[in-house]
PDB file of C-alpha atoms in Angstrom:
ATOM      1  CA  MET A 123     -27.490-202.217 274.284  1.00  0.00           C
ATOM      2  CA  ARG A 124     -26.786-199.494 272.998  1.00  0.00           C
ATOM      3  CA  VAL A 125     -29.025-196.562 272.775  1.00  0.00           C
ATOM      4  CA  ARG A 126     -29.282-193.472 271.335  1.00  0.00           C
ATOM      5  CA  PHE A 127     -30.711-190.443 273.760  1.00  0.00           C
ATOM      6  CA  ALA A 128     -31.048-186.871 273.077  1.00  0.00           C
ATOM      7  CA  PRO A 129     -30.684-185.548 276.939  1.00  0.00           C
ATOM      8  CA  LYS A 130     -27.411-185.208 278.167  1.00  0.00           C
ATOM      9  CA  ASP A 131     -28.277-187.514 281.252  1.00  0.00           C
ATOM     10  CA  PRO A 132     -31.023-190.380 280.081  1.00  0.00           C
ATOM     11  CA  PRO A 133     -31.830-190.642 283.930  1.00  0.00           C
ATOM     12  CA  ASP A 134     -32.595-186.990 284.033  1.00  0.00           C
ATOM     13  CA  TYR A 135     -35.188-186.772 281.364  1.00  0.00           C
ATOM     14  CA  PRO A 136     -36.118-184.024 279.556  1.00  0.00           C
ATOM     15  CA  GLY A 137     -32.832-182.932 279.393  1.00  0.00           C
ATOM     16  CA  LYS A 138     -31.477-179.636 280.710  1.00  0.00           C
ATOM     17  CA  VAL A 139     -29.172-178.558 278.399  1.00  0.00           C
ATOM     18  CA  PRO A 140     -29.822-177.292 274.648  1.00  0.00           C
ATOM     19  CA  PRO A 141     -29.387-180.075 272.303  1.00  0.00           C
ATOM     20  CA  SER A 142     -27.232-178.901 269.690  1.00  0.00           C
ATOM     21  CA  GLU A 143     -24.918-179.738 273.147  1.00  0.00           C
ATOM     22  CA  ASN A 144     -26.123-183.527 273.843  1.00  0.00           C
ATOM     23  CA  SER A 145     -27.767-185.134 271.034  1.00  0.00           C
ATOM     24  CA  GLY A 146     -26.604-188.070 269.372  1.00  0.00           C
ATOM     25  CA  ARG A 147     -24.668-189.171 273.073  1.00  0.00           C
ATOM     26  CA  GLU A 148     -24.964-192.990 273.221  1.00  0.00           C
ATOM     27  CA  PHE A 149     -24.615-194.300 276.179  1.00  0.00           C
ATOM     28  CA  ARG A 150     -24.748-198.484 277.183  1.00  0.00           C
ATOM     29  CA  ALA A 151     -28.094-199.672 278.538  1.00  0.00           C
ATOM     30  CA  THR A 152     -28.917-202.371 280.994  1.00  0.00           C
ATOM     31  CA  GLU A 153     -32.834-203.200 281.250  1.00  0.00           C
ATOM     32  CA  ASN A 154     -33.368-201.732 284.285  1.00  0.00           C
ATOM     33  CA  ASP A 155     -31.668-197.732 283.346  1.00  0.00           C
ATOM     34  CA  LEU A 156     -34.400-198.613 280.342  1.00  0.00           C
ATOM     35  CA  PHE A 157     -37.470-198.995 282.620  1.00  0.00           C
ATOM     36  CA  ALA A 158     -36.499-195.780 284.815  1.00  0.00           C
ATOM     37  CA  LEU A 159     -36.249-193.738 282.167  1.00  0.00           C
ATOM     38  CA  LEU A 160     -39.615-195.241 280.985  1.00  0.00           C
ATOM     39  CA  ALA A 161     -40.805-194.033 284.348  1.00  0.00           C
ATOM     40  CA  GLN A 162     -39.419-190.848 283.737  1.00  0.00           C
ATOM     41  CA  LEU A 163     -41.436-190.717 280.626  1.00  0.00           C
ATOM     42  CA  VAL A 164     -44.682-190.700 282.324  1.00  0.00           C
ATOM     43  CA  LEU A 165     -44.326-187.684 283.795  1.00  0.00           C
ATOM     44  CA  VAL A 166     -47.852-187.328 285.658  1.00  0.00           C
ATOM     45  CA  HIS A 167     -49.836-189.695 286.362  1.00  0.00           C
ATOM     46  CA  PRO A 168     -53.713-188.903 286.358  1.00  0.00           C
ATOM     47  CA  THR A 169     -55.684-188.044 289.201  1.00  0.00           C
ATOM     48  CA  GLU A 170     -59.267-188.909 289.986  1.00  0.00           C
ATOM     49  CA  GLU A 171     -60.595-185.523 289.728  1.00  0.00           C
ATOM     50  CA  SER A 172     -58.462-185.197 286.186  1.00  0.00           C
ATOM     51  CA  TYR A 173     -60.432-188.666 285.451  1.00  0.00           C
ATOM     52  CA  ALA A 174     -63.430-187.611 286.109  1.00  0.00           C
ATOM     53  CA  ALA A 175     -62.765-183.629 283.819  1.00  0.00           C
ATOM     54  CA  MET A 176     -62.066-186.099 280.971  1.00  0.00           C
ATOM     55  CA  GLN A 177     -65.005-187.025 278.223  1.00  0.00           C
ATOM     56  CA  ALA A 178     -65.478-189.349 275.799  1.00  0.00           C
ATOM     57  CA  THR A 179     -65.683-187.601 272.302  1.00  0.00           C
ATOM     58  CA  SER A 180     -66.150-189.204 268.995  1.00  0.00           C
ATOM     59  CA  LYS A 181     -65.288-186.767 265.775  1.00  0.00           C
ATOM     60  CA  HIS A 182     -64.465-186.685 261.939  1.00  0.00           C
ATOM     61  CA  LEU A 183     -61.803-185.944 260.348  1.00  0.00           C
ATOM     62  CA  ASN A 184     -64.045-183.533 258.119  1.00  0.00           C
ATOM     63  CA  ASP A 185     -65.384-181.837 261.572  1.00  0.00           C
ATOM     64  CA  PHE A 186     -62.384-179.380 261.615  1.00  0.00           C
ATOM     65  CA  GLU A 187     -60.860-177.172 259.335  1.00  0.00           C
ATOM     66  CA  TRP A 188     -57.467-177.315 257.672  1.00  0.00           C
ATOM     67  CA  GLU A 189     -55.132-174.093 260.315  1.00  0.00           C
ATOM     68  CA  SER A 190     -51.714-173.603 258.846  1.00  0.00           C
ATOM     69  CA  TRP A 191     -49.024-170.962 259.885  1.00  0.00           C
ATOM     70  CA  PRO A 192     -49.650-166.874 258.484  1.00  0.00           C
ATOM     71  CA  ALA A 193     -48.437-165.824 254.987  1.00  0.00           C
ATOM     72  CA  ASP A 194     -45.365-163.959 256.857  1.00  0.00           C
ATOM     73  CA  GLN A 195     -44.279-167.375 258.458  1.00  0.00           C
ATOM     74  CA  VAL A 196     -44.821-170.256 255.831  1.00  0.00           C
ATOM     75  CA  ALA A 197     -41.168-169.622 254.121  1.00  0.00           C
ATOM     76  CA  VAL A 198     -39.075-170.406 257.603  1.00  0.00           C
ATOM     77  CA  ARG A 199     -41.776-173.067 259.745  1.00  0.00           C
ATOM     78  CA  GLY A 200     -43.201-174.645 256.002  1.00  0.00           C
ATOM     79  CA  LYS A 201     -46.526-174.769 253.854  1.00  0.00           C
ATOM     80  CA  ALA A 202     -47.976-177.624 256.069  1.00  0.00           C
ATOM     81  CA  GLN A 203     -51.644-177.539 257.328  1.00  0.00           C
ATOM     82  CA  TRP A 204     -53.000-179.125 260.634  1.00  0.00           C
ATOM     83  CA  LYS A 205     -56.151-180.270 261.988  1.00  0.00           C
ATOM     84  CA  GLU A 206     -56.213-180.498 265.978  1.00  0.00           C
ATOM     85  CA  LEU A 207     -58.627-183.888 266.571  1.00  0.00           C
ATOM     86  CA  LEU A 208     -57.615-183.916 270.283  1.00  0.00           C
ATOM     87  CA  GLY A 209     -56.552-181.339 272.953  1.00  0.00           C
ATOM     88  CA  SER A 210     -58.122-177.147 274.260  1.00  0.00           C
ATOM     89  CA  GLY A 211     -58.212-176.268 270.381  1.00  0.00           C
ATOM     90  CA  SER A 212     -60.586-178.818 269.641  1.00  0.00           C
ATOM     91  CA  GLY A 213     -63.469-178.324 272.255  1.00  0.00           C
ATOM     92  CA  CYS A 214     -62.938-181.677 273.853  1.00  0.00           C
ATOM     93  CA  GLN A 215     -59.921-181.630 276.449  1.00  0.00           C
ATOM     94  CA  ASN A 216     -58.027-184.070 277.871  1.00  0.00           C
ATOM     95  CA  ASP A 217     -53.891-185.356 278.563  1.00  0.00           C
ATOM     96  CA  MET A 218     -53.158-185.364 275.471  1.00  0.00           C
ATOM     97  CA  THR A 219     -52.952-183.313 272.477  1.00  0.00           C
ATOM     98  CA  MET A 220     -53.431-185.732 268.689  1.00  0.00           C
ATOM     99  CA  GLY A 221     -53.943-183.891 265.236  1.00  0.00           C
ATOM    100  CA  VAL A 222     -53.287-184.561 261.300  1.00  0.00           C
ATOM    101  CA  VAL A 223     -50.799-182.948 260.001  1.00  0.00           C
ATOM    102  CA  ARG A 224     -51.362-182.575 255.693  1.00  0.00           C
ATOM    103  CA  LEU A 225     -48.555-181.610 253.318  1.00  0.00           C
ATOM    104  CA  ARG A 226     -49.085-181.314 249.766  1.00  0.00           C
ATOM    105  CA  LYS A 227     -46.305-182.826 246.950  1.00  0.00           C
ATOM    106  CA  GLY A 228     -43.390-179.903 247.361  1.00  0.00           C
ATOM    107  CA  GLU A 229     -44.806-179.011 251.218  1.00  0.00           C
ATOM    108  CA  SER A 230     -42.833-179.574 254.218  1.00  0.00           C
ATOM    109  CA  LEU A 231     -42.822-179.194 258.052  1.00  0.00           C
ATOM    110  CA  GLU A 232     -39.637-177.177 258.192  1.00  0.00           C
ATOM    111  CA  PRO A 233     -36.401-178.572 260.936  1.00  0.00           C
ATOM    112  CA  HIS A 234     -37.814-177.183 264.337  1.00  0.00           C
ATOM    113  CA  ARG A 235     -38.054-178.614 267.886  1.00  0.00           C
ATOM    114  CA  HIS A 236     -40.284-178.105 270.897  1.00  0.00           C
ATOM    115  CA  ALA A 237     -39.306-180.137 274.826  1.00  0.00           C
ATOM    116  CA  GLN A 238     -42.253-182.649 274.575  1.00  0.00           C
ATOM    117  CA  PRO A 239     -41.602-185.276 272.668  1.00  0.00           C
ATOM    118  CA  GLU A 240     -43.936-186.320 269.795  1.00  0.00           C
ATOM    119  CA  THR A 241     -45.205-189.322 267.724  1.00  0.00           C
ATOM    120  CA  TYR A 242     -46.023-190.052 264.151  1.00  0.00           C
ATOM    121  CA  TYR A 243     -48.273-192.094 262.589  1.00  0.00           C
ATOM    122  CA  THR A 244     -48.358-191.934 259.044  1.00  0.00           C
ATOM    123  CA  LEU A 245     -51.487-192.566 257.605  1.00  0.00           C
ATOM    124  CA  SER A 246     -51.260-191.990 253.651  1.00  0.00           C
ATOM    125  CA  GLY A 247     -49.252-190.897 251.218  1.00  0.00           C
ATOM    126  CA  ARG A 248     -45.115-191.324 251.239  1.00  0.00           C
ATOM    127  CA  GLY A 249     -42.804-188.826 252.537  1.00  0.00           C
ATOM    128  CA  THR A 250     -39.794-188.603 254.783  1.00  0.00           C
ATOM    129  CA  VAL A 251     -38.854-187.667 257.946  1.00  0.00           C
ATOM    130  CA  THR A 252     -35.576-186.549 259.162  1.00  0.00           C
ATOM    131  CA  ILE A 253     -35.028-186.615 263.324  1.00  0.00           C
ATOM    132  CA  GLU A 254     -31.357-185.294 264.130  1.00  0.00           C
ATOM    133  CA  ASP A 255     -30.267-185.523 261.120  1.00  0.00           C
ATOM    134  CA  VAL A 256     -31.511-189.134 260.181  1.00  0.00           C
ATOM    135  CA  VAL A 257     -33.374-189.562 257.430  1.00  0.00           C
ATOM    136  CA  HIS A 258     -36.827-192.165 257.716  1.00  0.00           C
ATOM    137  CA  SER A 259     -39.031-192.965 254.779  1.00  0.00           C
ATOM    138  CA  VAL A 260     -42.717-193.054 255.691  1.00  0.00           C
ATOM    139  CA  GLU A 261     -45.413-195.226 254.206  1.00  0.00           C
ATOM    140  CA  PRO A 262     -48.988-195.560 255.385  1.00  0.00           C
ATOM    141  CA  GLY A 263     -48.700-197.863 258.724  1.00  0.00           C
ATOM    142  CA  ARG A 264     -44.630-196.723 259.922  1.00  0.00           C
ATOM    143  CA  LEU A 265     -44.886-195.241 263.606  1.00  0.00           C
ATOM    144  CA  LEU A 266     -42.166-192.796 264.348  1.00  0.00           C
ATOM    145  CA  PHE A 267     -41.161-191.887 267.740  1.00  0.00           C
ATOM    146  CA  ILE A 268     -39.357-188.035 268.582  1.00  0.00           C
ATOM    147  CA  PRO A 269     -38.228-187.342 271.522  1.00  0.00           C
ATOM    148  CA  GLY A 270     -38.202-184.130 273.050  1.00  0.00           C
ATOM    149  CA  ASN A 271     -36.446-181.564 271.484  1.00  0.00           C
ATOM    150  CA  ALA A 272     -34.880-183.448 268.707  1.00  0.00           C
ATOM    151  CA  ARG A 273     -34.287-181.356 265.749  1.00  0.00           C
ATOM    152  CA  HIS A 274     -36.862-182.978 263.072  1.00  0.00           C
ATOM    153  CA  GLN A 275     -39.130-181.874 260.157  1.00  0.00           C
ATOM    154  CA  ILE A 276     -41.864-183.736 257.235  1.00  0.00           C
ATOM    155  CA  ASN A 277     -41.032-183.288 253.379  1.00  0.00           C
ATOM    156  CA  ASN A 278     -43.089-184.537 250.775  1.00  0.00           C
ATOM    157  CA  ALA A 279     -42.096-185.015 247.363  1.00  0.00           C
ATOM    158  CA  GLU A 280     -44.695-187.829 245.719  1.00  0.00           C
ATOM    159  CA  ASP A 281     -48.009-186.676 243.594  1.00  0.00           C
ATOM    160  CA  GLU A 282     -49.877-187.991 246.821  1.00  0.00           C
ATOM    161  CA  GLU A 283     -51.038-186.236 249.863  1.00  0.00           C
ATOM    162  CA  LEU A 284     -49.053-186.794 252.736  1.00  0.00           C
ATOM    163  CA  MET A 285     -51.278-187.052 255.978  1.00  0.00           C
ATOM    164  CA  ILE A 286     -49.574-188.026 259.452  1.00  0.00           C
ATOM    165  CA  LEU A 287     -51.341-188.494 262.772  1.00  0.00           C
ATOM    166  CA  TYR A 288     -48.965-186.601 265.384  1.00  0.00           C
ATOM    167  CA  ALA A 289     -49.514-187.045 268.915  1.00  0.00           C
ATOM    168  CA  PHE A 290     -47.820-185.162 272.179  1.00  0.00           C
ATOM    169  CA  ALA A 291     -48.663-186.291 276.370  1.00  0.00           C
ATOM    170  CA  ILE A 292     -49.925-182.712 276.887  1.00  0.00           C
ATOM    171  CA  SER A 293     -53.640-181.214 276.926  1.00  0.00           C
ATOM    172  CA  ASP A 294     -53.245-178.005 275.694  1.00  0.00           C
ATOM    173  CA  PHE A 295     -51.473-177.171 272.152  1.00  0.00           C
ATOM    174  CA  SER A 296     -51.013-173.800 272.704  1.00  0.00           C
ATOM    175  CA  LYS A 297     -48.548-174.568 275.215  1.00  0.00           C
ATOM    176  CA  ILE A 298     -46.076-176.452 272.940  1.00  0.00           C
ATOM    177  CA  GLN A 299     -43.266-173.952 271.693  1.00  0.00           C
ATOM    178  CA  TYR A 300     -41.865-174.415 268.429  1.00  0.00           C
ATOM    179  CA  HIS A 301     -38.726-173.327 267.912  1.00  0.00           C
ATOM    180  CA  PHE A 302     -37.869-172.961 263.662  1.00  0.00           C
TER     181      PHE A 302
END
């Protein structure tokens, strides 16, 4: 089985070297290698205390205001807007952060990276997500997993708004350091 990883040493996930030095590396993986990698992706097992601190929540997308980059950062970061639905900024802190990003026609979230892996699930619209120079067409129902430190971006060239649900396995969105 051929598997493509961003980290330099897949069993040592997350990678400890800059992505430009290791992205796109391929190696032959056995089933045991994949299980070991998956086990390492589950970095923290919740404790009884953290389970007790978690709270059930029910919110609607309309309960939140759209956020965007400051005007002086739009040229570098893009014109994306987002709503943090779950995480420290949402008023409901759990062991993950989840939100929705919205792009109108001609808008983008410019190429960036961050240490945390991220998952995208397309809710509506059509567009492209580029991960490490590989372009993926997205439409409702499309799921993408983005490894930590992988360079990625979102583009919408269509008339309909593109809305993508995003998720991180981290409780505090403010701890995610974006590098554009």
